[in-house]
Coordinates of C-alpha atoms in Angstrom, one line a residue:
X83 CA 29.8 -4.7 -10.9
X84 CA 28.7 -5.2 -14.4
X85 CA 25.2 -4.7 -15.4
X86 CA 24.5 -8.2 -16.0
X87 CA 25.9 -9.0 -12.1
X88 CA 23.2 -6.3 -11.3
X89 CA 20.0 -7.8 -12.9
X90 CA 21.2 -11.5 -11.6
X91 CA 21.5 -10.0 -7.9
X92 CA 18.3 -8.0 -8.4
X93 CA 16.7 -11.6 -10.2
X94 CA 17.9 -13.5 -7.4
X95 CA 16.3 -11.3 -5.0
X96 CA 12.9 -11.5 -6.2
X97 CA 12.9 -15.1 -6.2
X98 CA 14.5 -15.5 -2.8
X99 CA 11.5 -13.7 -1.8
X100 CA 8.8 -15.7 -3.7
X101 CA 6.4 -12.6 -3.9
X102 CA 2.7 -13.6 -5.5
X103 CA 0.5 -11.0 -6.7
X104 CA -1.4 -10.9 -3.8
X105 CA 2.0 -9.6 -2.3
X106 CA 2.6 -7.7 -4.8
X107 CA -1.3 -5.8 -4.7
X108 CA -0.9 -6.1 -1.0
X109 CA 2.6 -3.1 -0.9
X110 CA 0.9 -1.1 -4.0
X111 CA -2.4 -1.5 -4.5
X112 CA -3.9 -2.5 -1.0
X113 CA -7.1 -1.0 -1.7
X114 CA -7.8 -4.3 -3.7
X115 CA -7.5 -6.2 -0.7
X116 CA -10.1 -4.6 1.6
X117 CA -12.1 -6.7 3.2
X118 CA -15.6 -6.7 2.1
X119 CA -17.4 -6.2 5.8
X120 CA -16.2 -2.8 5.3
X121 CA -17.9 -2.1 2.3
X122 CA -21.3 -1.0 3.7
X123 CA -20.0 1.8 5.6
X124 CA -18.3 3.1 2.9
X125 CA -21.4 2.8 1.1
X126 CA -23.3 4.2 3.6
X127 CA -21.2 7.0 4.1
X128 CA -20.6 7.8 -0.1
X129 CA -24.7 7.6 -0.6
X130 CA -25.1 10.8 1.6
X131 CA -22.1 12.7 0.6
X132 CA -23.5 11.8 -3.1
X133 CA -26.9 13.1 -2.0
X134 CA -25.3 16.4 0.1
X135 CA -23.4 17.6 -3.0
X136 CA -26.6 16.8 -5.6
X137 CA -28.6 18.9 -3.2
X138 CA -25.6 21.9 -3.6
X139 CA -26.7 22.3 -7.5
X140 CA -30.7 22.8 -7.1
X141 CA -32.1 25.7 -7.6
X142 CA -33.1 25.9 -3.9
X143 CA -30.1 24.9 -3.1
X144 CA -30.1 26.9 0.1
X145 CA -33.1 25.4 1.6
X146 CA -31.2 22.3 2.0
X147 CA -28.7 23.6 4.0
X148 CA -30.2 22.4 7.4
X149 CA -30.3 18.7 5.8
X150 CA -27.1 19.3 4.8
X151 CA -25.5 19.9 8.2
X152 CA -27.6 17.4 9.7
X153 CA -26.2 14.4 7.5
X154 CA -23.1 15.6 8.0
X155 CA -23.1 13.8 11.3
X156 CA -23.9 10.1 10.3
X157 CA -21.7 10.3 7.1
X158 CA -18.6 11.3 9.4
X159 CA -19.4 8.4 11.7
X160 CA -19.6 6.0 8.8
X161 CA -16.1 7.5 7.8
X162 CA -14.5 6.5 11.2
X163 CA -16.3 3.1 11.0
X164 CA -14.7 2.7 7.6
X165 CA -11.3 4.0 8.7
X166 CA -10.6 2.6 12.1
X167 CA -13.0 0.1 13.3
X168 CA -11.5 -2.7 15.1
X169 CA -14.6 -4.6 14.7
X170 CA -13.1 -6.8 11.2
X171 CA -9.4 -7.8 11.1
X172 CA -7.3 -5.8 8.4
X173 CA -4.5 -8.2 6.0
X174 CA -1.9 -6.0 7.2
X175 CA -0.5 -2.2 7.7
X176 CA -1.0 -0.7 3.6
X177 CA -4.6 -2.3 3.9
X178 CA -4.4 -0.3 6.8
X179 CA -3.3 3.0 6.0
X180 CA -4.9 3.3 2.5
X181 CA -8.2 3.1 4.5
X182 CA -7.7 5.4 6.9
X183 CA -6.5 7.7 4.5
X184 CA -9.5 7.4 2.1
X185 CA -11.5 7.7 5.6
X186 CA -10.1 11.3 6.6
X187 CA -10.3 12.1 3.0
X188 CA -14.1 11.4 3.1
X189 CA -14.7 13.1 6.1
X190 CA -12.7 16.8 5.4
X191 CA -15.3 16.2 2.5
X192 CA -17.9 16.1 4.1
X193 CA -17.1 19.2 6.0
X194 CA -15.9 21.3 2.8
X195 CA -19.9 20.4 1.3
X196 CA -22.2 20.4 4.0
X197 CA -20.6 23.5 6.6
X198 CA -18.1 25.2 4.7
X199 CA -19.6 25.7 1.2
X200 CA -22.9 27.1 3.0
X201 CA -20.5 30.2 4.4
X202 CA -19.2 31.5 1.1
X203 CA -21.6 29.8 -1.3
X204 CA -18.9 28.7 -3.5
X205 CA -19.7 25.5 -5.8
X206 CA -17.1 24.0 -7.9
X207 CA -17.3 24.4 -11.9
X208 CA -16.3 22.0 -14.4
X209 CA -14.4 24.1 -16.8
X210 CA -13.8 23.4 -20.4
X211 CA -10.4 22.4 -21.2
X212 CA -8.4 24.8 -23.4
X213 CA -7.6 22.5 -26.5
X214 CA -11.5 22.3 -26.5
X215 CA -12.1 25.4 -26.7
X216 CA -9.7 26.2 -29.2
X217 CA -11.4 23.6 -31.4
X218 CA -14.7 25.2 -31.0
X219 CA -13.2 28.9 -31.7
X220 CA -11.7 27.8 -35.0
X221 CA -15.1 26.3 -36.3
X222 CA -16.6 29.7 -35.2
X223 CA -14.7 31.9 -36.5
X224 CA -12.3 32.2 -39.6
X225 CA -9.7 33.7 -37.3
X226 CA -7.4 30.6 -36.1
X227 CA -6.2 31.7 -32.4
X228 CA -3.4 30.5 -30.6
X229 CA -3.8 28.2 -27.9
X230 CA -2.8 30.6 -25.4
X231 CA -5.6 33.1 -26.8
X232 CA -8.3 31.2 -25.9
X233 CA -10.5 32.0 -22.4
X234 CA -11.3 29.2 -20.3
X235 CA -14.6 28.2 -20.8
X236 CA -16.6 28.1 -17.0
X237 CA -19.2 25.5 -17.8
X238 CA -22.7 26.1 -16.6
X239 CA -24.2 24.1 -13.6
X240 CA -26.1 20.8 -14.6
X241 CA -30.4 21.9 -14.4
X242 CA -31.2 18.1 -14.9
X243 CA -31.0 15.0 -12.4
X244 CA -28.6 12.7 -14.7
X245 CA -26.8 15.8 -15.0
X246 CA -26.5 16.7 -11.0
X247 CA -26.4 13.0 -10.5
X248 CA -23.5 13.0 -12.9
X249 CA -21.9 16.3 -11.4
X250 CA -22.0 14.9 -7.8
X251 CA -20.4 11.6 -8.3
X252 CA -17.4 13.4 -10.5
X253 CA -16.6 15.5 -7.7
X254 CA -16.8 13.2 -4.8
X255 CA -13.9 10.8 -6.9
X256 CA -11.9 13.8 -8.3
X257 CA -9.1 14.2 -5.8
X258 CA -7.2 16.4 -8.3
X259 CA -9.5 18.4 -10.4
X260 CA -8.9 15.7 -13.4
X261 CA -12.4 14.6 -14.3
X262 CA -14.5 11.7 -15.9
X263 CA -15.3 13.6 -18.8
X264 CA -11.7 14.1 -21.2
X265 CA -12.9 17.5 -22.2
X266 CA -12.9 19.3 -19.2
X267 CA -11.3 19.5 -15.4
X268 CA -12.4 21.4 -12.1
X269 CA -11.8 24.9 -11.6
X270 CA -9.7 23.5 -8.7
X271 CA -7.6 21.6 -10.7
X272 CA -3.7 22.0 -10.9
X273 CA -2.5 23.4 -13.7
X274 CA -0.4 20.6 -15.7
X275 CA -4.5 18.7 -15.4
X276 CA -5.8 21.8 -18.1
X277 CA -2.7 20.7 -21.0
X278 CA -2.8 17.2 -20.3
X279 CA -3.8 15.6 -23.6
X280 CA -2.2 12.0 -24.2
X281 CA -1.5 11.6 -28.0
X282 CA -3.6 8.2 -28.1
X283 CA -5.1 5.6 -25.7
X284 CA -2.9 2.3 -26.8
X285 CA 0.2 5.1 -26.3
X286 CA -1.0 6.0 -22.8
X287 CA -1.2 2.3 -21.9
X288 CA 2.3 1.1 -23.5
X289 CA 4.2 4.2 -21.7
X290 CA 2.5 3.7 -18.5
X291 CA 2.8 -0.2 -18.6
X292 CA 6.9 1.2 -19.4
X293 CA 7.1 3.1 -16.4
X294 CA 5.0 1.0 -13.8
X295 CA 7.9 -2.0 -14.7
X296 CA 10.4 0.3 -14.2
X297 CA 8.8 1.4 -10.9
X298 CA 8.5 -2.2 -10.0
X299 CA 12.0 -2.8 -10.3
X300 CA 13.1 0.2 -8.4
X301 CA 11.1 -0.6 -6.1
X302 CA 12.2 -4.0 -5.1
X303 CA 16.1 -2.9 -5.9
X304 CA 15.7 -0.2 -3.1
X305 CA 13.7 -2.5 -0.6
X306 CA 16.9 -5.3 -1.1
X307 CA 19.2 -2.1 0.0
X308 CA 17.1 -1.2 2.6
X309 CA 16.4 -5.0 4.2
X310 CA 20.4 -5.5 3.9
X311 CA 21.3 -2.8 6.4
X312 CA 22.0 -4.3 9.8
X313 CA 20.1 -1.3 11.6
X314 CA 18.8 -1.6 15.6
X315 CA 15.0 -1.9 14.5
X316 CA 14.2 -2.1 18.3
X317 CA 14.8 1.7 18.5
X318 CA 11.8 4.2 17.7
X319 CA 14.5 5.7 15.2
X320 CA 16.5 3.0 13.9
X321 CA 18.2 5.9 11.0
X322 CA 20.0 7.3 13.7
X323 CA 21.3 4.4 14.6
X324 CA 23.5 3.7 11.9
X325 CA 26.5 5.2 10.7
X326 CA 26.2 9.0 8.6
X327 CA 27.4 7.8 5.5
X328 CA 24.2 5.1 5.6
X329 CA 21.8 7.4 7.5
X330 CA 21.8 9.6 4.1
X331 CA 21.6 6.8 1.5
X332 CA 18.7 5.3 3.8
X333 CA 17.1 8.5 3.7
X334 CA 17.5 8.7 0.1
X335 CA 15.9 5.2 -0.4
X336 CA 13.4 5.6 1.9
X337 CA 12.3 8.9 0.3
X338 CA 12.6 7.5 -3.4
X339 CA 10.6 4.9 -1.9
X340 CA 7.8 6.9 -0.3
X341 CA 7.6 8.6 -3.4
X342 CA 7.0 5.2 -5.6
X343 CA 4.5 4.4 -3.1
X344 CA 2.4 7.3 -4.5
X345 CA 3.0 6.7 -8.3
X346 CA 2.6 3.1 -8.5
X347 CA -0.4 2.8 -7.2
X348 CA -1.6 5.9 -9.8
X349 CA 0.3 4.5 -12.6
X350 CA -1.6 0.2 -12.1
X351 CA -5.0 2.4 -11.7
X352 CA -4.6 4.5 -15.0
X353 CA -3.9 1.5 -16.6
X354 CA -6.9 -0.4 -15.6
X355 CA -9.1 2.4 -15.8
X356 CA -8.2 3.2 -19.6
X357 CA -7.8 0.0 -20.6
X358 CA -11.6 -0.4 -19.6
X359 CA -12.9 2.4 -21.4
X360 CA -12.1 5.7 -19.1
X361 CA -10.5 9.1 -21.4
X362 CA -6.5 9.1 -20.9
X363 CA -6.7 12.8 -20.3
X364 CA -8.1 12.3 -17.1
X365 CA -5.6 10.0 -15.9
X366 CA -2.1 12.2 -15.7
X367 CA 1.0 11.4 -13.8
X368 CA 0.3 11.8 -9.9
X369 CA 3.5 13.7 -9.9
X370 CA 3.9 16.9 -12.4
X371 CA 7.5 17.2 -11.5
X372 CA 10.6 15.4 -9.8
X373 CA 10.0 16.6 -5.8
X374 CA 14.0 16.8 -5.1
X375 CA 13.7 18.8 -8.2
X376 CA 11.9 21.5 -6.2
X377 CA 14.4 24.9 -5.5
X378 CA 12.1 26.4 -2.8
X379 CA 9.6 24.9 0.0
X380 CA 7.0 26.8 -1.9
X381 CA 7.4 25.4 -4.9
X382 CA 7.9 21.6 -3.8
X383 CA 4.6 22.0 -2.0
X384 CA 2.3 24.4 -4.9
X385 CA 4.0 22.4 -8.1
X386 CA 6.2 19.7 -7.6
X387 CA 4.4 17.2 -4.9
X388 CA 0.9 15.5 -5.4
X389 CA -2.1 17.4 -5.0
X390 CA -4.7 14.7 -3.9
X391 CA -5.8 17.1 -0.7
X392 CA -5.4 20.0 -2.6
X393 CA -9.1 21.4 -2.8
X394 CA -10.1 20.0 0.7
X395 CA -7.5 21.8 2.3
X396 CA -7.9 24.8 1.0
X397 CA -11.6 25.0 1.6
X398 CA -10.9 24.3 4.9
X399 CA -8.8 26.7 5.6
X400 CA -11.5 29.0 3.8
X401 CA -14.0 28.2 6.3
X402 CA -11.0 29.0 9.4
X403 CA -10.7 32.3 7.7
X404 CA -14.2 33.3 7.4
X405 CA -14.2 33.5 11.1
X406 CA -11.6 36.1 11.2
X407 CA -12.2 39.7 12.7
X408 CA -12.7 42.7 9.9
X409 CA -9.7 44.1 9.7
X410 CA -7.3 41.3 9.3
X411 CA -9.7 39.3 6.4
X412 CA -8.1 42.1 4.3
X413 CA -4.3 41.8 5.7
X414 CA -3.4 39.3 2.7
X415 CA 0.2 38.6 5.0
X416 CA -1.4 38.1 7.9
X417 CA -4.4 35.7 5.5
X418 CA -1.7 33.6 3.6
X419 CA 0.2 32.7 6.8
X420 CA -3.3 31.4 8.8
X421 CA -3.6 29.7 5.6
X422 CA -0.3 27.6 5.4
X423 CA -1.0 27.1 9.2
X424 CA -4.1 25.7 9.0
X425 CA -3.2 23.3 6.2
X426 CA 0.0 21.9 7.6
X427 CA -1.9 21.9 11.0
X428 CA -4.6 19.5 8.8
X429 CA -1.8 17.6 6.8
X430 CA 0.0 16.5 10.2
X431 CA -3.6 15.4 11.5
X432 CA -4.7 13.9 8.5
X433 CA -1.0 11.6 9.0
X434 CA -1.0 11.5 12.6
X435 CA -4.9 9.7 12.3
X436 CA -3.6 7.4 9.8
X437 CA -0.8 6.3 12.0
X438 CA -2.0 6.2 15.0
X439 CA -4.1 3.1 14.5
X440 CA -1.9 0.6 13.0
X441 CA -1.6 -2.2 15.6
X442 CA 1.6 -2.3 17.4
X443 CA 2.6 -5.1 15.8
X444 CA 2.2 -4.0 12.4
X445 CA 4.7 -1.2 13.2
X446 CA 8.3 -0.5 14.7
X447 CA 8.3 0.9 18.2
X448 CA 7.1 4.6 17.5
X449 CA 7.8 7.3 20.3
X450 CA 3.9 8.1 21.1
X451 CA 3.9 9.7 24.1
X452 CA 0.5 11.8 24.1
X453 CA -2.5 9.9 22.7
X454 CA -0.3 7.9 20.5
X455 CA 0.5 10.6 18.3
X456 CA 3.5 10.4 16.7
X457 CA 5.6 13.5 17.7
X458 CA 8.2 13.4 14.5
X459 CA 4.9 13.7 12.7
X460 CA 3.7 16.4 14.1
X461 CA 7.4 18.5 14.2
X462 CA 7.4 17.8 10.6
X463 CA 4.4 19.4 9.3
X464 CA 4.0 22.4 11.9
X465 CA 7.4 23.6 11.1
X466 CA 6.8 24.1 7.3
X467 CA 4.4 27.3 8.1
X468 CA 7.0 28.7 9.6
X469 CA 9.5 27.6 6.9
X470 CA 7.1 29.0 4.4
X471 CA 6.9 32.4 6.4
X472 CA 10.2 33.0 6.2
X473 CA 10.9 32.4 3.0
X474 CA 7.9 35.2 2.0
X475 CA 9.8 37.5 4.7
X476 CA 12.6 37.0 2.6
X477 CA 11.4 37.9 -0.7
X478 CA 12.0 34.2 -2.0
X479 CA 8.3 33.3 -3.1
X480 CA 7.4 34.7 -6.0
X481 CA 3.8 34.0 -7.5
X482 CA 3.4 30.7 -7.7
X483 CA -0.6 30.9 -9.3
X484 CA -1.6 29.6 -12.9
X485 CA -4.8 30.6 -14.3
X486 CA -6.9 27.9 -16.1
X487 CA -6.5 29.7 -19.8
X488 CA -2.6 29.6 -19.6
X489 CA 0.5 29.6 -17.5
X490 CA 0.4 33.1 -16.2
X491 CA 0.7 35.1 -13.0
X492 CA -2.0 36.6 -11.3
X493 CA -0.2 39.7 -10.9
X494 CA 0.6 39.8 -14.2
X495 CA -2.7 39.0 -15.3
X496 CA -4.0 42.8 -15.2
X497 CA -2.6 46.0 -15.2
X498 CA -3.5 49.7 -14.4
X499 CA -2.0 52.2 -16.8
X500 CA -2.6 55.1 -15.0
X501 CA -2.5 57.7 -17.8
X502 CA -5.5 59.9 -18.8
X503 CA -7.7 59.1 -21.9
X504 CA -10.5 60.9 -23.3
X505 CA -13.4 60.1 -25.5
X506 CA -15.5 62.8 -27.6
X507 CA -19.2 62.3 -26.4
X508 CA -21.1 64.9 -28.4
X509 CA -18.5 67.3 -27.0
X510 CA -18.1 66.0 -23.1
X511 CA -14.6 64.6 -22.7
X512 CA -14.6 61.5 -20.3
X513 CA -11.3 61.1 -18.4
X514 CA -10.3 57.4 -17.8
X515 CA -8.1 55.0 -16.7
X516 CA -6.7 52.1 -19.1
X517 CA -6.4 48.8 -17.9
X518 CA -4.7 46.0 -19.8
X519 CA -6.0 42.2 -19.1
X520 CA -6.0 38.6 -20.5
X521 CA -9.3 37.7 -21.9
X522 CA -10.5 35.6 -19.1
X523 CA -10.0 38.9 -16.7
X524 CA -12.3 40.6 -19.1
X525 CA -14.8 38.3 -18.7
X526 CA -14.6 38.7 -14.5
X527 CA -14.8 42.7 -15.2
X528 CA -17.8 42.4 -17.3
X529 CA -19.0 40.5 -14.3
X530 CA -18.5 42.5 -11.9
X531 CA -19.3 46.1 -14.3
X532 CA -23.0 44.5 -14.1
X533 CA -23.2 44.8 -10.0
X534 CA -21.7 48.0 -10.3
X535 CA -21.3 50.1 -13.6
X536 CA -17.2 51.5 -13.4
X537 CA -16.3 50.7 -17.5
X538 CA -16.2 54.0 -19.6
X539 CA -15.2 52.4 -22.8
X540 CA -14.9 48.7 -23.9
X541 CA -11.9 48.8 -26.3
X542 CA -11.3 45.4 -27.2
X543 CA -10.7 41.8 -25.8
X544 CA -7.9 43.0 -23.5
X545 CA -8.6 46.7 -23.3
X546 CA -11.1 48.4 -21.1
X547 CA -11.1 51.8 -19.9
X548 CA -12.3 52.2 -15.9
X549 CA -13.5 55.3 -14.2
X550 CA -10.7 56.9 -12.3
X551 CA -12.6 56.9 -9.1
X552 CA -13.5 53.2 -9.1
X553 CA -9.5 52.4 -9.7
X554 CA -9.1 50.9 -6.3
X555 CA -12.6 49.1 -5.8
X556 CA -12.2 47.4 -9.0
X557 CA -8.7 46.3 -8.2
X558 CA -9.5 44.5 -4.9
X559 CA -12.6 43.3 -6.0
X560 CA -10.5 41.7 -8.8
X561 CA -8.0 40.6 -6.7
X562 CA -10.7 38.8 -4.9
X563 CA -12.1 37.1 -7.6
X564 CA -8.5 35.6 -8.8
X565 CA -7.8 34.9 -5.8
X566 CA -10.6 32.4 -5.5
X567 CA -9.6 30.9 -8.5
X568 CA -5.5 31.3 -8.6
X569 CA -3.7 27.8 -8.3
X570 CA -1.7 29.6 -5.4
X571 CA 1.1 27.8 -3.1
X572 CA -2.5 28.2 -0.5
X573 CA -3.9 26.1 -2.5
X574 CA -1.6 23.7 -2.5
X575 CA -2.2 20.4 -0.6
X576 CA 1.0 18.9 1.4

């Protein structure tokens, strides 16, 4: 068929189907059609978690706790009010499901800030982006670094109310780790968030404007193929019904479909939200690589799929962990696979909650045998631990954590030489033990040397020289630290 046969079939198709712009927002932006009786529990429900996380950056910070856990209660409810109250109709299924997932979103948050945070004291830091940085080192200094050179800046928590006011509301609506502010992300943020810098604001409107016509039109050509196959829709699995040939191409579509479904709805909102005012750095692609790109199940779920549940989950699976006996806190093996557990165990909640309160007839017959959970759902996701496991058995995964100065493995973020060096100290030789870092490593050890004293000799940015008996503290206490702040596959959010 030649390409202008194509566009009249694919022209012909979207006028047989008449679709307005309420049809249109209704499949890809739904959250524009909520109806407004909902709005107050949202409201509701956002006020406290606003006031929960302001309370996490006071100076007393820990007296609030109690509050904290106590609000925790209400704030859920008003979640599940918001997500799957019967009480107000809903226009249809993506109404549906966009608010139930915004609901389980909300209350995982809720969790993470008012019970998990208070067991390992961890608050999120906006950190300076490195481009930023770089700027200010050159009009510091006459030396011009590299990009790569330059250490993360951790910037400090805010000490004023605008500030904290300012500081909760960015991390209640960063999903991602991108943030309001264009100079900086979250220290949870993904990697590709750090380098993202749009070349202008007209060109970040133009491309994306590009790209969410393009999606538009895939979109609809794949929903004509799909709606043309004379498949048994009466079935739970109406795939399996058809012949192999079309069972793979459905799949296909259906996948290249779901995927669209995420990066349409991200591509209209960066558009909107620049075009009103907001910093195009903080508004990069939803997806930082093709998924069927992905060669490994740990790298489609650390780098190539969306990260939208990426700090929740992990934090999370923090708070499983810290309830752990003694001995196997330290068994890292034994640590990461709890971890993917716990996080795929969330991930097929968070889908099986969504799904299991569509109306029936909003939906194809779904095989829901216990509670109405959907059991394809839950396979799915509780077999990608045990994927993941094996593929660590195996030797496959290899370190899959960036650092927020530059691209770089953990592991290959510090190393012990373990050779002998002397200094002359009015005649007393010192024997040490060299260890060669990145300069945002440095900054940890410095850290750490003031709780306990272990440098003999500070030799330069990326040089420091340990004592010989501290060699093993120092290394898991660093391995700690990086590990809190790696962008590691258990960090990743499915």
């Amino acid at each position: 068929m030649s390409s202008e046969g194509i566009m009249d079939r694919i022209t012909a198709g979207m006028a047989a189907k008449n679709r307005s712009l309420i049809g249109v927002a209704s499949v890809f932006l739904p959250n524009l059609l909520i109806p407004l009786e909902f709005q107050p529990a949202m409201t509701g429900a956002l006020l406290i978690l606003v006031f929960c996380v302001y309370t996490t950056v006071l100076p007393n910070y820990k007296t609030w706790a109690p509050l904290r856990i106590g609000l925790a209660i209400p704030a859920i409810y008003l979640f599940i009010d918001y997500g799957w109250s019967r009480a107000y109709p809903r226009p249809n299924r993506g109404v549906h499901l966009g608010m139930a997932t915004t609901a389980f979103y909300g209350i995982m948050k809720v969790v993470e800030v008012c019970w998990v945070r208070d067991l390992d004291d961890e608050r999120p830091r906006w950190i300076q982006k490195p481009q930023q940085a770089l700027d200010k080192e050159q009009t510091t200094s006459k030396k011009v670094p590299a990009p790569g050179e330059v250490a993360p800046v951790v910037l400090p928590l805010p000490q004023d109310t605008w500030g904290r006011i300012a500081y909760s509301v960015d991390y209640i609506t960063s999903v991602r780790g991108a943030s309001w502010y264009g100079d900086r992300v979250w220290d949870f943020a993904p990697p590709y968030l750090y380098n993202y810098s749009p070349p202008s604001r007209a060109g970040h409107i133009l491309f994306n404007l590009a790209f969410a016509i393009f999606q538009y039109l895939a979109a609809d050509c794949l929903d004509m193929y799909i709606k043309s196959i004379p498949w048994d829709r009466t079935q739970g699995k109406p795939v399996t019904s058809l012949p192999v040939p079309l069972q793979i191409t459905t799949v296909l579509a259906i996948a290249v479909h779901t995927i669209l479904g995420l990066t349409f709805p991200a591509t209209s909102y960066a558009i909107l939200a620049v075009s009103l005012g907001s910093y195009p750095s903080s508004w990069a692609p939803i997806l930082p690589n093709f998924p069927f790109a992905a060669p490994t199940m740990s790298e489609f779920w650390s780098k190539y799929w969306h990260h939208l549940f990426r700090r929740t989950f992990r934090r999370l699976a923090d708070g499983g962990l810290w309830y752990l006996p003694g001995p196997l806190k330290t068994n890292r093996s034994f640590n990461r696979a709890i971890r993917y557990t716990i996080i795929f165990f969330l991930s097929s909640l968070l889908h099986v909650a969504i799904l299991a309160g569509i109306p029936s007839d909003w939906a194809y017959p779904m095989p829901r045998s216990f509670l109405g959970i959907d059991a394809g759902t839950v396979k799915f996701f509780l077999t990608q631990p045990l994927g993941l496991i094996l593929e660590d058995a195996r030797g496959q995964h290899k370190s899959f954590r960036f650092v927020a100065s530059h691209a770089s493995p953990p592991s290959k973020r510090f190393k012990l030489h373990y050779i002998q060096t002397e200094r002359d100290n009015r005649m007393r030789a010192i024997k040490g033990v060299l260890l060669t870092c990145d300069t945002a490593v440095k900054q940890i050890l410095l850290t750490l040397n003031e709780k306990e004293a272990f440098i003999v000799e500070d030799l330069d940015e990326t040089h420091v020289i340990i004592a010989p008996d501290k060699v093993e503290r120092v290394r898991s206490a660093l391995a700690s630290e990086l590990e809190k702040n790696a962008f590691s596959l258990e960090a990743a959010a499915p």
